[in-house]
Amino acid sequence: MSSGIDVAIIGVGLVGSAVIAQLSSVSPLSSLHVIALQNSKKTLLAEPGQRLALGANGEWKESLASSPVDALSLDELVNKLHEIQAQNKRHIAVVDNTSDDGVASFYPLFVQAGFSVATPNKKAFSGSLDLYSHILHSAMQPEVLAKGPLVYQESTVGAGLPIISTLEDLVITGDKVKKIEGVLSGTMSYIFNEFSPPGGSTRKFSDIVTVARANGYTEPNPGDDLSGSDVARKLTILSRLIPELVNALPDGFTSVDTQSLTPAGLRDEKDADTYVKRLPEFDAEFDELRAKAQANNAVLRYVGVIDVENKVIKAGLESYPADHAFATSLGGSDNIISFTTQRYSNRPLLVQGAGAGADVTAMGVVADLVRIAQRRG
Amino acid sequence: MSSGIDVAIIGVGLVGSAVIAQLSSVSPLSSLHVIALQNSKKTLLAEPGQRLALGANGEWKESLASSPVDALSLDELVNKLHEIQAQNKRHIAVVDNTSDDGVASFYPLFVQAGFSVATPNKKAFSGSLDLYSHILHSAMQPEVLAKGPLVYQESTVGAGLPIISTLEDLVITGDKVKKIEGVLSGTMSYIFNEFSPPGGSTRKFSDIVTVARANGYTEPNPGDDLSGSDVARKLTILSRLIPELVNALPDGFTSVDTQSLTPAGLRDEKDADTYVKRLPEFDAEFDELRAKAQANNAVLRYVGVIDVENKVIKAGLESYPADHAFATSLGGSDNIISFTTQRYSNRPLLVQGAGAGADVTAMGVVADLVRIAQRRG
């Protein structure tokens, strides 16, 4: 791999814990030294010249909780990381495992400080073009900054599935992307794989959402999934990697043509329990959509579509023939993404698999750290 | 990307020409300077301090053909590249676009000379463990050679599809691979997608092979495809990336349990035309296999399987239910590969798409060169 890098981790929830578990248990990763951990309450910093002792059984959790240092501001954290770097003389990568806008808005400052960023947090890349350009301009001017900081974001779309890297490889080798189409939300995938399987179903939409919520497959408020904004964010991230569409969404995901599945009568319902309790009032609407699809031997899927030639970027419910890969091949909360390009023109390049979950999300983040270490370690 | 690398290209047939086309037409790749071209007849070298003028319309072909330098031995080529490097002070990557054993056996010497290698040539990685280990030992001792040469081989399996890189990411982040299963030969894919579609068929095996050969989908002698050795080579390459199986195939692809589809009565037939002419004698055997599968509502696919736990590595004809992804989702000469791992356990990670063709093969090679440039440029 390389002589290694130092890693500062912000956010130690499910994904952050899985990142730490991979870094502390996989021996080829031993040259990636964790030197800082931070959650909303505490910061734990390694002594200069040292790395944090994480322990094989999550002992870092106790060390962090009992740290004498209250959570630093991000400005203070940058200063501390500089102090450590002055001693260690190693490249530093910051891992943001939060879904926080505040941390995301700080990436330009991390990068200006010379630190790389690896993150599953979609916020910085799917918000305003302004922030995005700011990060790009700080990090990715290749000829100027041949040894400068890097920004990696594989897990923002499809978790550990090779989606961002595949799109980047297509583009940099000169392929022309024509269309990207996919089931990009694990929650939406689960709901419609259950509601509209290839063989048809009579289950109620509200029942499926209720079960999904009980199993933790949805956000605490399922309305946050049904809004489609998660898919719109992922489409924004992908579209900005396509040269023709870099500037297509100045305001980010809010500019994506997004169909919300929250019924009109529930748009103002902010209380999650009430939202779920009232959802059966609208089952007939969903039944009707499904009946129409079934009558055409088709299924319903909530998909994201990027049509490059027509500059259409949209998220919404579409129907697919019952023998289409989106109907037959999907199960569970699988993501699937299809790239149609000049080279993959008659038959698309497909990537499919679990698109959510702490371990697979962490895998994408850790693989990004490996690439940073290979290039900057 | 980086300040760039110098590239020496051996083999300028279909894939080599596509590699050159991508390198000469895609502007973000302008820091990858081609400094040498070689085919079986001629060598064309850049002057020190210069790069070769490739031209936007294949002008390099005339330059190579009219080069005063007859094809150098690989020893001589290494010496010339060293002379160029002494002037240019840039990292050199050698691209081997041949399928030649002789060039493959030279990789250890390229690497010892400090040159990286990027190649779609399967020979070096699917032959004896001895050669493979020799390359590994020369190139991939990370701590010793933090800035040493690299060896990339994405296009050896599935052409430009993200297969090798995905397997490497799974492994390096600590996932445990349980099973790899896939349709790995574009030719075998085409033949069985036609012969045994989910809806059944009555077409004759020999007819399909004859059409495939006429369309250039097979080797000049289709027996070379039907032997299964291409699949065995790909399985060898994949298995060596799995820690538990690194040493499982000491003699390489010849150690893989491989089912040849050449009927026993044709094993000794070396003449391609006679081989094809006599194939109809054996249609009844294939009809019988298909009838048995169809009776179970299944299809036939020629697949490669790596079962890590049971240390089984085999290539052969298997039947899959008609609603399996290998039945429904495949078409044309698609490859599909399924990774079942500790993390992707209930539902595998799938990658699918065209697994052969000059442009997509070249894409994998050029993406490898980009990674070498990112790490060594």
XYZ file of C-alpha atoms in Angstrom, chain A:
377
model
C 0.000 0.000 0.000
C 2.175 2.861 1.214
C 3.935 4.178 4.241
C 0.555 5.265 5.508
C -1.564 8.224 6.513
C -3.139 9.579 9.690
C -6.923 9.510 9.983
C -9.251 11.787 11.951
C -12.779 10.459 12.388
C -15.790 12.685 12.982
C -18.959 10.776 13.862
C -18.773 7.420 15.620
C -22.331 6.107 15.283
C -23.191 2.954 13.350
C -21.132 3.765 10.267
C -18.295 5.386 12.210
C -18.028 2.375 14.514
C -17.876 0.065 11.503
C -15.131 2.210 9.942
C -13.139 1.982 13.174
C -13.734 -1.767 13.396
C -12.372 -2.269 9.884
C -9.369 -0.028 10.487
C -8.514 -1.715 13.762
C -9.000 -5.341 12.755
C -7.696 -5.642 9.193
C -3.945 -6.032 9.193
C -3.180 -4.653 5.709
C -4.740 -1.420 6.981
C -2.344 -1.044 9.868
C -0.575 1.832 8.147
C -3.756 3.896 8.442
C -3.324 5.375 11.931
C -6.360 6.818 13.657
C -5.207 9.947 15.474
C -8.506 11.620 16.362
C -12.071 10.616 17.202
C -14.883 13.070 17.704
C -18.596 12.875 18.381
C -21.038 15.569 19.424
C -19.803 15.410 23.034
C -16.136 14.564 23.120
C -12.867 14.626 21.228
C -10.090 12.089 21.685
C -6.686 13.004 20.275
C -3.537 10.907 19.976
C -0.340 12.197 21.455
C 2.016 13.446 18.767
C 4.056 10.527 17.451
C 1.420 8.078 18.653
C -1.758 6.604 17.276
C -4.928 5.988 19.266
C -5.186 2.563 20.879
C -8.603 1.517 19.561
C -8.694 -1.983 21.036
C -9.957 -5.109 19.339
C -13.322 -4.983 21.116
C -14.448 -1.409 20.820
C -12.422 -0.186 23.810
C -12.177 3.173 21.998
C -15.779 3.878 22.993
C -14.875 4.080 26.668
C -11.724 6.074 25.898
C -13.738 8.606 23.916
C -16.513 8.863 26.516
C -14.002 9.475 29.275
C -11.852 11.907 27.298
C -11.195 15.105 29.242
C -11.629 17.106 26.027
C -15.140 18.337 25.235
C -16.008 18.207 21.526
C -13.826 20.712 19.746
C -15.145 23.156 17.225
C -14.032 22.185 13.735
C -11.680 25.173 13.706
C -10.071 23.961 16.902
C -9.894 20.436 15.514
C -8.023 21.663 12.438
C -5.509 23.422 14.679
C -4.966 20.307 16.765
C -4.544 18.171 13.650
C -1.924 20.616 12.393
C -0.041 20.270 15.652
C -0.087 16.496 15.334
C 0.968 16.679 11.703
C 3.909 18.930 12.550
C 5.254 16.048 14.640
C 4.123 13.042 12.593
C 4.920 14.447 9.130
C 2.148 12.279 7.623
C -0.721 13.144 5.342
C -4.036 13.490 7.215
C -7.446 12.356 5.962
C -10.627 13.478 7.708
C -13.521 10.996 7.700
C -16.961 12.553 8.152
C -19.442 9.841 9.166
C -22.159 12.304 10.110
C -24.999 13.429 7.885
C -24.464 16.934 9.161
C -24.655 20.054 6.999
C -22.316 21.881 9.356
C -19.502 19.371 8.969
C -20.094 19.256 5.206
C -19.816 23.010 4.912
C -16.412 22.754 6.540
C -14.831 20.554 3.815
C -13.319 23.519 1.951
C -11.478 24.450 5.132
C -10.259 20.892 5.718
C -8.974 20.809 2.186
C -7.375 24.234 2.412
C -5.640 22.966 5.540
C -4.163 20.217 3.355
C -6.314 17.377 4.678
C -8.035 14.875 2.397
C -11.691 14.025 3.007
C -13.434 10.632 2.739
C -17.112 10.525 3.564
C -20.490 8.864 3.091
C -22.161 12.218 3.934
C -24.102 13.344 0.873
C -24.684 16.903 2.039
C -21.613 18.658 0.626
C -21.925 17.138 -2.827
C -25.677 17.387 -3.256
C -26.217 20.914 -1.959
C -25.489 24.175 -3.679
C -23.109 24.196 -6.618
C -21.328 26.939 -4.762
C -20.157 24.710 -1.906
C -19.395 21.909 -4.344
C -17.266 24.140 -6.554
C -15.535 25.498 -3.488
C -14.502 21.964 -2.488
C -13.449 21.104 -6.036
C -11.418 24.247 -6.428
C -9.698 23.610 -3.138
C -8.975 19.963 -3.789
C -8.994 18.878 -7.356
C -6.844 21.087 -9.485
C -4.610 18.283 -10.610
C -1.731 20.025 -12.291
C -1.435 22.695 -9.621
C -1.795 20.408 -6.638
C -0.210 17.168 -7.756
C 0.374 16.256 -4.136
C -2.551 18.130 -2.604
C -5.531 16.854 -0.651
C -8.090 14.518 -2.198
C -11.837 14.193 -1.737
C -13.435 10.725 -2.008
C -17.144 9.989 -1.735
C -17.788 6.409 -2.946
C -20.284 5.617 -0.170
C -22.539 8.568 -0.910
C -24.280 6.495 -3.604
C -24.986 2.771 -3.139
C -22.775 2.503 -0.038
C -19.836 0.208 -0.851
C -21.037 -0.671 -4.370
C -18.623 0.473 -7.087
C -20.781 3.244 -8.524
C -18.882 6.532 -8.199
C -15.582 4.913 -9.188
C -17.183 3.220 -12.201
C -18.734 6.476 -13.396
C -15.409 8.271 -12.923
C -13.565 5.585 -14.900
C -16.079 5.789 -17.750
C -15.749 9.557 -17.917
C -11.980 9.869 -17.574
C -11.329 7.292 -20.300
C -13.501 9.281 -22.686
C -16.737 7.319 -22.730
C -19.921 9.375 -23.215
C -22.593 8.691 -20.627
C -26.023 8.655 -22.233
C -28.285 7.555 -19.422
C -28.059 6.504 -15.795
C -31.081 4.832 -14.290
C -31.394 3.074 -10.987
C -33.078 2.131 -7.772
C -30.909 4.228 -5.491
C -32.736 4.141 -2.159
C -32.621 0.950 -0.125
C -35.839 1.952 1.604
C -37.711 2.632 -1.616
C -36.303 -0.600 -3.029
C -37.659 -2.631 -0.113
C -41.070 -0.952 -0.197
C -41.653 -1.528 -3.905
C -40.050 -4.971 -4.059
C -42.747 -5.904 -1.501
C -45.589 -3.799 -2.854
C -45.130 -4.601 -6.538
C -43.292 -7.899 -7.109
C -43.149 -9.341 -10.645
C -45.923 -11.797 -9.788
C -48.230 -9.093 -8.429
C -49.453 -8.521 -4.854
C -52.453 -7.313 -2.913
C -50.599 -6.076 0.154
C -51.387 -2.560 1.293
C -48.820 0.198 0.849
C -49.355 1.451 4.400
C -48.788 -2.039 5.837
C -45.460 -2.359 4.068
C -44.304 1.071 5.215
C -45.326 0.248 8.778
C -43.376 -3.016 8.737
C -40.369 -1.304 7.154
C -40.424 1.341 9.865
C -40.716 -1.252 12.626
C -37.662 -3.057 11.221
C -35.619 0.126 11.075
C -35.492 0.202 7.270
C -36.890 3.736 7.168
C -35.966 7.012 8.789
C -37.773 7.600 12.100
C -40.297 9.515 9.997
C -40.947 7.462 6.825
C -42.042 10.671 5.157
C -38.361 11.560 4.948
C -37.830 8.523 2.705
C -41.049 8.903 0.740
C -40.176 12.499 -0.129
C -37.602 11.164 -2.617
C -34.989 13.677 -1.459
C -32.426 10.944 -0.731
C -32.681 9.823 -4.363
C -32.527 13.439 -5.557
C -29.318 13.944 -3.574
C -27.733 10.852 -5.116
C -28.737 11.969 -8.608
C -27.133 15.339 -7.922
C -23.874 13.671 -6.889
C -23.819 11.465 -9.994
C -24.808 14.200 -12.427
C -21.956 16.431 -11.268
C -19.469 13.737 -12.298
C -20.748 13.939 -15.900
C -19.023 16.765 -17.786
C -22.187 17.802 -19.664
C -24.143 18.174 -16.409
C -21.607 19.654 -14.004
C -23.550 22.893 -13.779
C -27.040 21.514 -14.390
C -28.223 21.772 -10.788
C -27.117 25.104 -9.350
C -29.182 24.632 -6.201
C -28.374 20.957 -5.832
C -30.935 18.300 -5.026
C -33.782 20.783 -4.648
C -33.444 21.439 -8.400
C -34.094 17.769 -9.250
C -37.550 17.031 -10.624
C -38.637 14.876 -7.668
C -41.932 13.089 -7.152
C -42.831 12.863 -3.465
C -44.783 9.761 -2.495
C -46.227 11.460 0.520
C -49.910 11.875 -0.420
C -50.985 15.485 -0.886
C -53.236 15.212 2.138
C -50.255 14.351 4.374
C -47.742 16.946 3.215
C -48.216 19.098 6.285
C -48.177 16.234 8.777
C -44.951 16.630 10.751
C -45.635 14.097 13.500
C -44.198 10.733 12.469
C -46.665 8.585 14.395
C -49.649 10.447 13.050
C -48.159 10.293 9.564
C -47.943 6.509 9.707
C -51.355 6.168 11.364
C -53.031 8.205 8.608
C -51.224 6.512 5.701
C -53.990 3.868 5.196
C -56.348 6.685 4.151
C -54.324 6.812 0.949
C -53.907 3.110 0.193
C -56.481 3.281 -2.566
C -54.320 5.746 -4.512
C -51.376 3.336 -4.419
C -53.614 0.364 -5.225
C -54.747 2.150 -8.349
C -51.205 2.825 -9.535
C -50.276 -0.805 -8.960
C -53.372 -2.117 -10.711
C -52.541 -0.040 -13.749
C -48.980 -1.412 -13.825
C -50.131 -4.999 -13.266
C -52.627 -4.684 -16.104
C -49.616 -4.059 -18.367
C -47.630 -6.933 -16.817
C -45.385 -4.326 -15.236
C -44.099 -3.444 -11.779
C -43.641 -0.122 -9.991
C -40.169 1.058 -8.943
C -39.070 4.360 -7.460
C -36.095 5.269 -9.614
C -33.663 8.015 -10.373
C -32.998 8.863 -13.999
C -30.293 10.990 -15.584
C -30.851 11.457 -19.304
C -27.736 13.286 -20.422
C -28.743 14.208 -23.950
C -32.058 15.707 -22.873
C -30.602 17.083 -19.638
C -33.407 15.443 -17.653
C -32.626 14.609 -14.025
C -35.618 13.192 -12.207
C -36.692 10.970 -9.332
C -40.052 9.266 -9.284
C -42.249 6.222 -9.688
C -41.914 4.402 -12.991
C -43.291 1.142 -14.286
C -41.036 -1.558 -15.754
C -41.941 -4.758 -17.616
C -42.081 -7.734 -15.267
C -39.050 -9.273 -17.018
C -36.874 -6.137 -16.634
C -33.811 -6.412 -14.381
C -35.366 -3.833 -12.013
C -38.284 -6.255 -11.574
C -36.689 -9.696 -11.612
C -33.261 -9.195 -10.161
C -33.993 -6.976 -7.159
C -34.798 -8.146 -3.672
C -34.474 -6.959 -0.102
C -33.245 -3.407 -0.063
C -30.914 -3.857 -3.044
C -29.790 -0.910 -5.059
C -29.296 -1.355 -8.795
C -27.796 1.109 -11.197
C -27.580 0.941 -14.950
C -25.094 2.944 -17.027
C -25.872 3.317 -20.728
C -22.944 4.880 -22.532
C -21.401 5.128 -25.958
C -19.398 1.964 -25.186
C -22.063 0.154 -23.171
C -24.788 1.107 -25.605
C -26.828 -1.925 -26.618
C -26.632 -3.442 -23.181
C -25.920 -1.337 -20.097
C -23.292 -1.828 -17.418
C -25.145 -2.878 -14.254
C -24.100 -2.829 -10.609
C -26.379 -4.309 -7.966
C -26.317 -5.147 -4.278
C -27.069 -3.922 -0.787
C -27.025 -0.145 -0.930
C -27.341 0.575 2.771
C -26.063 -0.780 6.067
C -23.184 0.162 8.331
C -20.669 -2.472 7.190
C -21.036 -1.921 3.461
C -21.092 1.856 3.893
C -17.945 1.680 6.007
C -16.328 -0.507 3.367
C -16.716 2.254 0.784
C -15.214 4.778 3.172
C -12.278 2.544 4.095
C -11.590 1.696 0.438
C -11.493 5.459 -0.179
C -8.964 5.821 2.655
C -6.848 3.111 1.054
C -6.814 5.088 -2.204
C -5.842 8.249 -0.349
C -3.039 6.333 1.384
C -1.887 4.888 -1.951
C -1.687 8.381 -3.419
C -0.568 10.466 -0.448
C 0.881 8.030 2.089
